[in-house]
Amino acid sequence: MTTDQWTIADILSWTQGHFEKLRPDSPRLDAELLLAFVLDCPRLDLYLRADQPLNEKERGAYRELVKQRAAGCPIAYLTGEKEFWSLTLEVNNNTLIPRPDTETLVEIAVEQIRKRQNNHPDSKCLIAELGTGTGAIPLAICAELKNLHIIAVDCTADVLEVAARNLQRHESLLSPRNNHIELVESNLFSKINPAAKLDCIISNPPYIPRECISSLQVDVAQYEPHTALDGGLDGLSFYRYLLETAPSLLAQNGEMLLEIGFDQQADLSSLKQDFPVWKSSAFLPDLQGNDRVWKLGLSQLL
């Protein structure tokens, strides 16, 4: 069979075998996502059009993507998109790729904010998020709730430009639902006005110990921005900052929800002892049973 006769089915089968030798995690899915991107079609169409041959231009574009994926480049950076909470989000190499694990943080945030809104039905809930990246977390929360004002902070304009395009893409989750996401370029929370008195702080902060980043899988260590991964020498730098800074920004009964590494519960429990202002603390699991979200409150009731 010559290459100009290779059909979609042939290409997918060959690529799956190629990726299985190099990247065994999801070889078939990777092949499908890249080919659907090249052909600008849904993945299902690959099976409806299985006997269709690829032309020379399509084969060339696909070949280049397969080469980059085999070298370790994440699929999301190759296609420029990632699904999160059923939302399609733009990503690029300035932004961390949203993870399924972070949906646990969204789920718990929605639950807690809904409780607060039930107790204060006439007020708009004021939330701040540290390290918004693509805007995935605030957009997911806005997909579930109304009457929110979320101040989404990140430290670079390049990242916030991506977030801004995602907000525009999902405008239907914002003004029609009386939600507003305010993008703020800031070093940590330095530009948040303490007088605002936030109802809630949410963050998926960098939490990888610096010396461990190089040992992560190639997709992460060599391609994703280290500023979004580096949690300092012990991985706890941002938690230390938030535990110290958040009380001055939160309302009296405010709370904080943080994503954590699966093995950080003991270290964070120890760290909290240095900040007695936090009266409530609970660790909540993800679907795999790993501690994934740290819920903290300034009052005894969470």
Tab-separated table of C-alpha atoms in Angstrom:
chain	number	residue	atom	x	y	z
A	1	MET	CA	0.000	0.000	0.000
A	2	THR	CA	1.380	3.427	-0.937
A	3	THR	CA	1.103	6.338	1.458
A	4	ASP	CA	-1.366	8.151	-0.796
A	5	GLN	CA	-3.789	5.261	-0.246
A	6	TRP	CA	-3.587	5.330	3.536
A	7	THR	CA	-7.038	5.820	4.989
A	8	ILE	CA	-8.033	7.348	8.297
A	9	ALA	CA	-8.319	3.841	9.758
A	10	ASP	CA	-4.839	2.912	8.505
A	11	ILE	CA	-3.278	6.084	9.862
A	12	LEU	CA	-4.875	5.678	13.287
A	13	SER	CA	-3.776	2.050	13.535
A	14	TRP	CA	-0.184	2.853	12.579
A	15	THR	CA	0.015	5.855	14.936
A	16	GLN	CA	-1.403	3.889	17.833
A	17	GLY	CA	1.315	1.270	17.383
A	18	HIS	CA	3.976	3.975	17.101
A	19	PHE	CA	2.844	5.737	20.279
A	20	GLU	CA	2.573	2.442	22.186
A	21	LYS	CA	6.328	2.023	21.764
A	22	LEU	CA	7.033	5.543	23.029
A	23	ARG	CA	4.122	6.917	25.081
A	24	PRO	CA	1.976	4.077	26.464
A	25	ASP	CA	-0.476	6.192	28.528
A	26	SER	CA	-3.146	6.871	25.886
A	27	PRO	CA	-1.822	6.005	22.415
A	28	ARG	CA	-5.164	5.584	20.669
A	29	LEU	CA	-6.673	8.726	22.153
A	30	ASP	CA	-3.586	10.759	21.259
A	31	ALA	CA	-3.739	9.531	17.663
A	32	GLU	CA	-7.434	10.378	17.408
A	33	LEU	CA	-7.122	13.852	18.920
A	34	LEU	CA	-4.287	14.818	16.589
A	35	LEU	CA	-5.992	13.500	13.465
A	36	ALA	CA	-9.317	15.107	14.363
A	37	PHE	CA	-7.424	18.378	14.810
A	38	VAL	CA	-5.750	18.096	11.393
A	39	LEU	CA	-9.022	17.201	9.673
A	40	ASP	CA	-10.982	19.765	11.722
A	41	CYS	CA	-13.663	17.273	12.653
A	42	PRO	CA	-15.104	15.600	15.770
A	43	ARG	CA	-13.396	12.367	16.835
A	44	LEU	CA	-16.541	10.398	16.017
A	45	ASP	CA	-16.208	11.445	12.377
A	46	LEU	CA	-12.909	9.581	12.164
A	47	TYR	CA	-14.905	6.342	12.400
A	48	LEU	CA	-17.698	7.508	10.128
A	49	ARG	CA	-15.044	8.392	7.524
A	50	ALA	CA	-12.682	5.500	8.291
A	51	ASP	CA	-12.134	4.573	4.628
A	52	GLN	CA	-11.326	8.119	3.522
A	53	PRO	CA	-7.695	8.570	2.385
A	54	LEU	CA	-5.659	11.566	3.543
A	55	ASN	CA	-4.240	13.950	0.985
A	56	GLU	CA	-0.591	14.990	0.942
A	57	LYS	CA	-1.146	18.205	2.906
A	58	GLU	CA	-3.106	16.409	5.630
A	59	ARG	CA	-0.506	13.651	5.897
A	60	GLY	CA	2.292	16.220	6.204
A	61	ALA	CA	0.532	18.191	8.931
A	62	TYR	CA	-0.328	15.022	10.837
A	63	ARG	CA	3.184	13.621	10.497
A	64	GLU	CA	4.646	16.757	12.091
A	65	LEU	CA	2.242	16.617	15.030
A	66	VAL	CA	2.966	12.928	15.604
A	67	LYS	CA	6.680	13.706	15.621
A	68	GLN	CA	6.234	16.445	18.234
A	69	ARG	CA	3.971	14.282	20.382
A	70	ALA	CA	6.456	11.421	20.248
A	71	ALA	CA	9.100	13.844	21.559
A	72	GLY	CA	6.875	14.607	24.545
A	73	CYS	CA	4.939	17.749	23.628
A	74	PRO	CA	1.496	17.606	25.309
A	75	ILE	CA	-1.507	17.113	23.058
A	76	ALA	CA	-3.133	20.279	24.415
A	77	TYR	CA	-0.211	22.445	23.269
A	78	LEU	CA	-0.311	20.844	19.813
A	79	THR	CA	-4.043	21.402	19.339
A	80	GLY	CA	-4.226	24.630	21.375
A	81	GLU	CA	-7.223	23.375	23.354
A	82	LYS	CA	-8.119	21.391	26.459
A	83	GLU	CA	-11.455	20.210	27.826
A	84	PHE	CA	-12.158	21.071	31.451
A	85	TRP	CA	-15.527	20.800	33.207
A	86	SER	CA	-17.084	20.218	29.744
A	87	LEU	CA	-15.693	23.572	28.591
A	88	THR	CA	-13.273	23.871	25.687
A	89	LEU	CA	-10.438	26.172	26.723
A	90	GLU	CA	-7.581	27.704	24.799
A	91	VAL	CA	-4.153	26.786	26.137
A	92	ASN	CA	-0.606	27.564	25.059
A	93	ASN	CA	2.866	27.051	26.481
A	94	ASN	CA	2.484	30.086	28.749
A	95	THR	CA	-0.286	28.319	30.678
A	96	LEU	CA	-0.515	25.197	32.780
A	97	ILE	CA	-2.770	22.596	31.167
A	98	PRO	CA	-5.935	22.166	33.298
A	99	ARG	CA	-6.037	18.750	35.023
A	100	PRO	CA	-9.009	16.496	35.790
A	101	ASP	CA	-7.820	16.485	39.434
A	102	THR	CA	-8.673	20.193	39.637
A	103	GLU	CA	-12.324	19.420	38.938
A	104	THR	CA	-12.471	18.220	42.560
A	105	LEU	CA	-11.569	21.758	43.652
A	106	VAL	CA	-14.315	23.164	41.413
A	107	GLU	CA	-16.886	20.687	42.731
A	108	ILE	CA	-16.164	21.564	46.355
A	109	ALA	CA	-16.024	25.303	45.597
A	110	VAL	CA	-19.442	25.171	43.937
A	111	GLU	CA	-20.874	23.312	46.926
A	112	GLN	CA	-19.447	25.788	49.452
A	113	ILE	CA	-20.390	28.892	47.489
A	114	ARG	CA	-23.928	27.593	46.984
A	115	LYS	CA	-24.289	27.153	50.750
A	116	ARG	CA	-23.112	30.720	51.272
A	117	GLN	CA	-25.529	32.034	48.659
A	118	ASN	CA	-28.426	30.174	50.257
A	119	ASN	CA	-27.648	31.971	53.522
A	120	HIS	CA	-27.190	35.363	51.782
A	121	PRO	CA	-29.507	35.226	48.752
A	122	ASP	CA	-29.481	38.965	48.041
A	123	SER	CA	-25.731	39.548	47.976
A	124	LYS	CA	-23.198	38.976	45.219
A	125	CYS	CA	-20.508	36.516	46.262
A	126	LEU	CA	-17.001	38.031	46.086
A	127	ILE	CA	-14.234	35.542	45.342
A	128	ALA	CA	-10.527	35.831	44.548
A	129	GLU	CA	-8.479	33.211	42.750
A	130	LEU	CA	-4.696	33.110	42.823
A	131	GLY	CA	-3.016	31.826	39.645
A	132	THR	CA	-5.907	31.711	37.196
A	133	GLY	CA	-3.921	30.536	34.161
A	134	THR	CA	-6.449	29.725	31.442
A	135	GLY	CA	-9.328	30.913	33.616
A	136	ALA	CA	-10.487	27.298	33.944
A	137	ILE	CA	-11.524	27.383	37.597
A	138	PRO	CA	-13.581	30.610	37.599
A	139	LEU	CA	-15.267	29.712	34.302
A	140	ALA	CA	-16.201	26.266	35.613
A	141	ILE	CA	-17.667	27.809	38.759
A	142	CYS	CA	-19.603	30.331	36.667
A	143	ALA	CA	-21.017	27.453	34.633
A	144	GLU	CA	-22.739	26.204	37.790
A	145	LEU	CA	-23.621	29.367	39.741
A	146	LYS	CA	-24.960	32.888	39.331
A	147	ASN	CA	-24.333	36.264	41.011
A	148	LEU	CA	-20.567	35.926	41.330
A	149	HIS	CA	-17.762	38.468	41.196
A	150	ILE	CA	-14.461	36.615	40.809
A	151	ILE	CA	-11.132	38.457	40.878
A	152	ALA	CA	-8.818	36.155	38.924
A	153	VAL	CA	-5.147	36.968	39.493
A	154	ASP	CA	-2.066	35.961	37.551
A	155	CYS	CA	1.413	37.413	37.380
A	156	THR	CA	1.979	37.820	33.625
A	157	ALA	CA	0.136	39.558	30.812
A	158	ASP	CA	0.753	36.655	28.402
A	159	VAL	CA	-1.194	34.286	30.635
A	160	LEU	CA	-4.025	36.756	31.203
A	161	GLU	CA	-4.401	37.245	27.452
A	162	VAL	CA	-5.221	33.548	27.145
A	163	ALA	CA	-7.663	33.802	30.046
A	164	ALA	CA	-9.303	36.840	28.442
A	165	ARG	CA	-9.905	34.932	25.207
A	166	ASN	CA	-11.437	32.061	27.165
A	167	LEU	CA	-13.734	34.492	28.967
A	168	GLN	CA	-14.814	35.908	25.630
A	169	ARG	CA	-15.358	32.408	24.258
A	170	HIS	CA	-17.640	31.566	27.187
A	171	GLU	CA	-19.363	34.910	27.627
A	172	SER	CA	-22.682	33.066	27.964
A	173	LEU	CA	-21.551	31.991	31.457
A	174	LEU	CA	-20.898	35.575	32.546
A	175	SER	CA	-23.200	38.565	32.062
A	176	PRO	CA	-26.332	36.510	31.223
A	177	ARG	CA	-25.890	34.807	34.609
A	178	ASN	CA	-24.936	38.000	36.469
A	179	ASN	CA	-21.366	36.716	36.810
A	180	HIS	CA	-18.284	38.866	36.397
A	181	ILE	CA	-14.683	37.638	36.185
A	182	GLU	CA	-12.179	40.427	36.686
A	183	LEU	CA	-8.686	39.604	35.395
A	184	VAL	CA	-5.907	41.260	37.403
A	185	GLU	CA	-2.178	41.206	36.693
A	186	SER	CA	-0.574	41.106	40.114
A	187	ASN	CA	2.350	39.747	42.062
A	188	LEU	CA	0.403	37.323	44.242
A	189	PHE	CA	-2.480	39.237	45.893
A	190	SER	CA	-0.624	42.548	46.145
A	191	LYS	CA	-3.266	44.359	44.062
A	192	ILE	CA	-6.274	43.009	45.943
A	193	ASN	CA	-7.897	45.693	48.078
A	194	PRO	CA	-8.119	44.406	51.677
A	195	ALA	CA	-11.183	46.572	52.247
A	196	ALA	CA	-13.173	44.474	49.762
A	197	LYS	CA	-13.536	41.613	52.282
A	198	LEU	CA	-13.726	38.488	50.180
A	199	ASP	CA	-16.211	35.712	50.853
A	200	CYS	CA	-13.875	33.055	49.502
A	201	ILE	CA	-10.339	32.523	48.201
A	202	ILE	CA	-9.683	29.692	45.758
A	203	SER	CA	-6.374	28.543	44.334
A	204	ASN	CA	-4.579	25.698	42.654
A	205	PRO	CA	-1.121	27.036	43.539
A	206	PRO	CA	2.230	25.680	42.371
A	207	TYR	CA	3.088	22.882	44.810
A	208	ILE	CA	5.898	20.811	43.285
A	209	PRO	CA	9.172	21.000	45.274
A	210	ARG	CA	11.681	22.761	43.032
A	211	GLU	CA	14.197	19.935	42.903
A	212	CYS	CA	11.482	17.456	41.876
A	213	ILE	CA	10.363	19.273	38.714
A	214	SER	CA	13.130	17.861	36.527
A	215	SER	CA	12.120	14.303	37.474
A	216	LEU	CA	8.493	14.729	36.370
A	217	GLN	CA	7.369	13.124	33.124
A	218	VAL	CA	8.728	14.760	29.985
A	219	ASP	CA	5.345	16.273	29.035
A	220	VAL	CA	5.401	18.351	32.214
A	221	ALA	CA	9.077	18.913	33.010
A	222	GLN	CA	10.144	20.027	29.546
A	223	TYR	CA	7.010	21.730	28.226
A	224	GLU	CA	4.798	23.229	30.923
A	225	PRO	CA	5.762	26.574	32.513
A	226	HIS	CA	7.841	26.007	35.639
A	227	THR	CA	6.414	29.138	37.248
A	228	ALA	CA	3.074	27.306	37.427
A	229	LEU	CA	4.702	24.231	39.005
A	230	ASP	CA	7.433	25.518	41.325
A	231	GLY	CA	6.255	25.560	44.931
A	232	GLY	CA	9.651	26.520	46.318
A	233	LEU	CA	12.190	24.320	48.028
A	234	ASP	CA	9.613	22.309	49.977
A	235	GLY	CA	6.589	22.800	47.715
A	236	LEU	CA	4.808	24.823	50.398
A	237	SER	CA	5.789	28.419	49.562
A	238	PHE	CA	2.392	29.457	48.211
A	239	TYR	CA	0.481	27.775	51.035
A	240	ARG	CA	2.656	29.652	53.523
A	241	TYR	CA	1.870	32.921	51.738
A	242	LEU	CA	-1.860	32.228	51.568
A	243	LEU	CA	-2.152	31.159	55.193
A	244	GLU	CA	-0.477	34.396	56.223
A	245	THR	CA	-2.093	36.818	53.773
A	246	ALA	CA	-5.637	35.551	53.261
A	247	PRO	CA	-7.044	36.432	56.725
A	248	SER	CA	-6.599	40.154	56.037
A	249	LEU	CA	-8.495	39.804	52.747
A	250	LEU	CA	-11.391	37.625	53.861
A	251	ALA	CA	-14.639	38.582	55.534
A	252	GLN	CA	-15.071	37.488	59.152
A	253	ASN	CA	-16.634	34.148	58.202
A	254	GLY	CA	-14.629	33.771	54.987
A	255	GLU	CA	-13.082	30.542	53.818
A	256	MET	CA	-10.264	29.325	51.594
A	257	LEU	CA	-10.188	26.331	49.249
A	258	LEU	CA	-6.837	25.098	47.947
A	259	GLU	CA	-5.786	22.233	45.738
A	260	ILE	CA	-2.926	20.221	47.245
A	261	GLY	CA	-0.537	17.468	46.225
A	262	PHE	CA	-1.665	13.949	47.085
A	263	ASP	CA	1.144	13.543	49.645
A	264	GLN	CA	1.098	16.978	51.308
A	265	GLN	CA	-1.564	16.567	53.981
A	266	ALA	CA	0.833	15.921	56.868
A	267	ASP	CA	3.167	18.783	55.957
A	268	LEU	CA	0.261	21.204	55.551
A	269	SER	CA	-1.299	20.162	58.859
A	270	SER	CA	2.011	20.906	60.532
A	271	LEU	CA	2.323	24.235	58.708
A	272	LYS	CA	-1.145	25.329	59.838
A	273	GLN	CA	-0.025	25.236	63.465
A	274	ASP	CA	1.959	28.413	62.761
A	275	PHE	CA	-1.266	30.222	61.780
A	276	PRO	CA	-3.823	29.809	64.606
A	277	VAL	CA	-6.133	32.405	63.047
A	278	TRP	CA	-7.490	29.551	60.931
A	279	LYS	CA	-10.093	27.959	63.192
A	280	SER	CA	-11.312	25.241	60.804
A	281	SER	CA	-9.386	22.850	58.596
A	282	ALA	CA	-10.409	19.806	56.572
A	283	PHE	CA	-8.828	17.753	53.802
A	284	LEU	CA	-11.141	16.380	51.132
A	285	PRO	CA	-10.418	13.519	48.690
A	286	ASP	CA	-10.575	13.277	44.930
A	287	LEU	CA	-12.174	10.372	43.080
A	288	GLN	CA	-9.058	8.254	43.606
A	289	GLY	CA	-9.273	8.758	47.372
A	290	ASN	CA	-6.224	11.034	47.533
A	291	ASP	CA	-6.369	14.197	49.641
A	292	ARG	CA	-6.846	16.884	46.994
A	293	VAL	CA	-8.556	19.946	48.513
A	294	TRP	CA	-7.765	21.804	51.718
A	295	LYS	CA	-10.732	23.690	53.144
A	296	LEU	CA	-9.927	26.363	55.716
A	297	GLY	CA	-12.141	28.771	57.624
A	298	LEU	CA	-11.718	31.760	59.888
A	299	SER	CA	-14.659	30.602	61.992
A	300	GLN	CA	-15.354	27.243	63.618
A	301	LEU	CA	-18.075	26.430	61.084
A	302	LEU	CA	-17.175	25.440	57.545
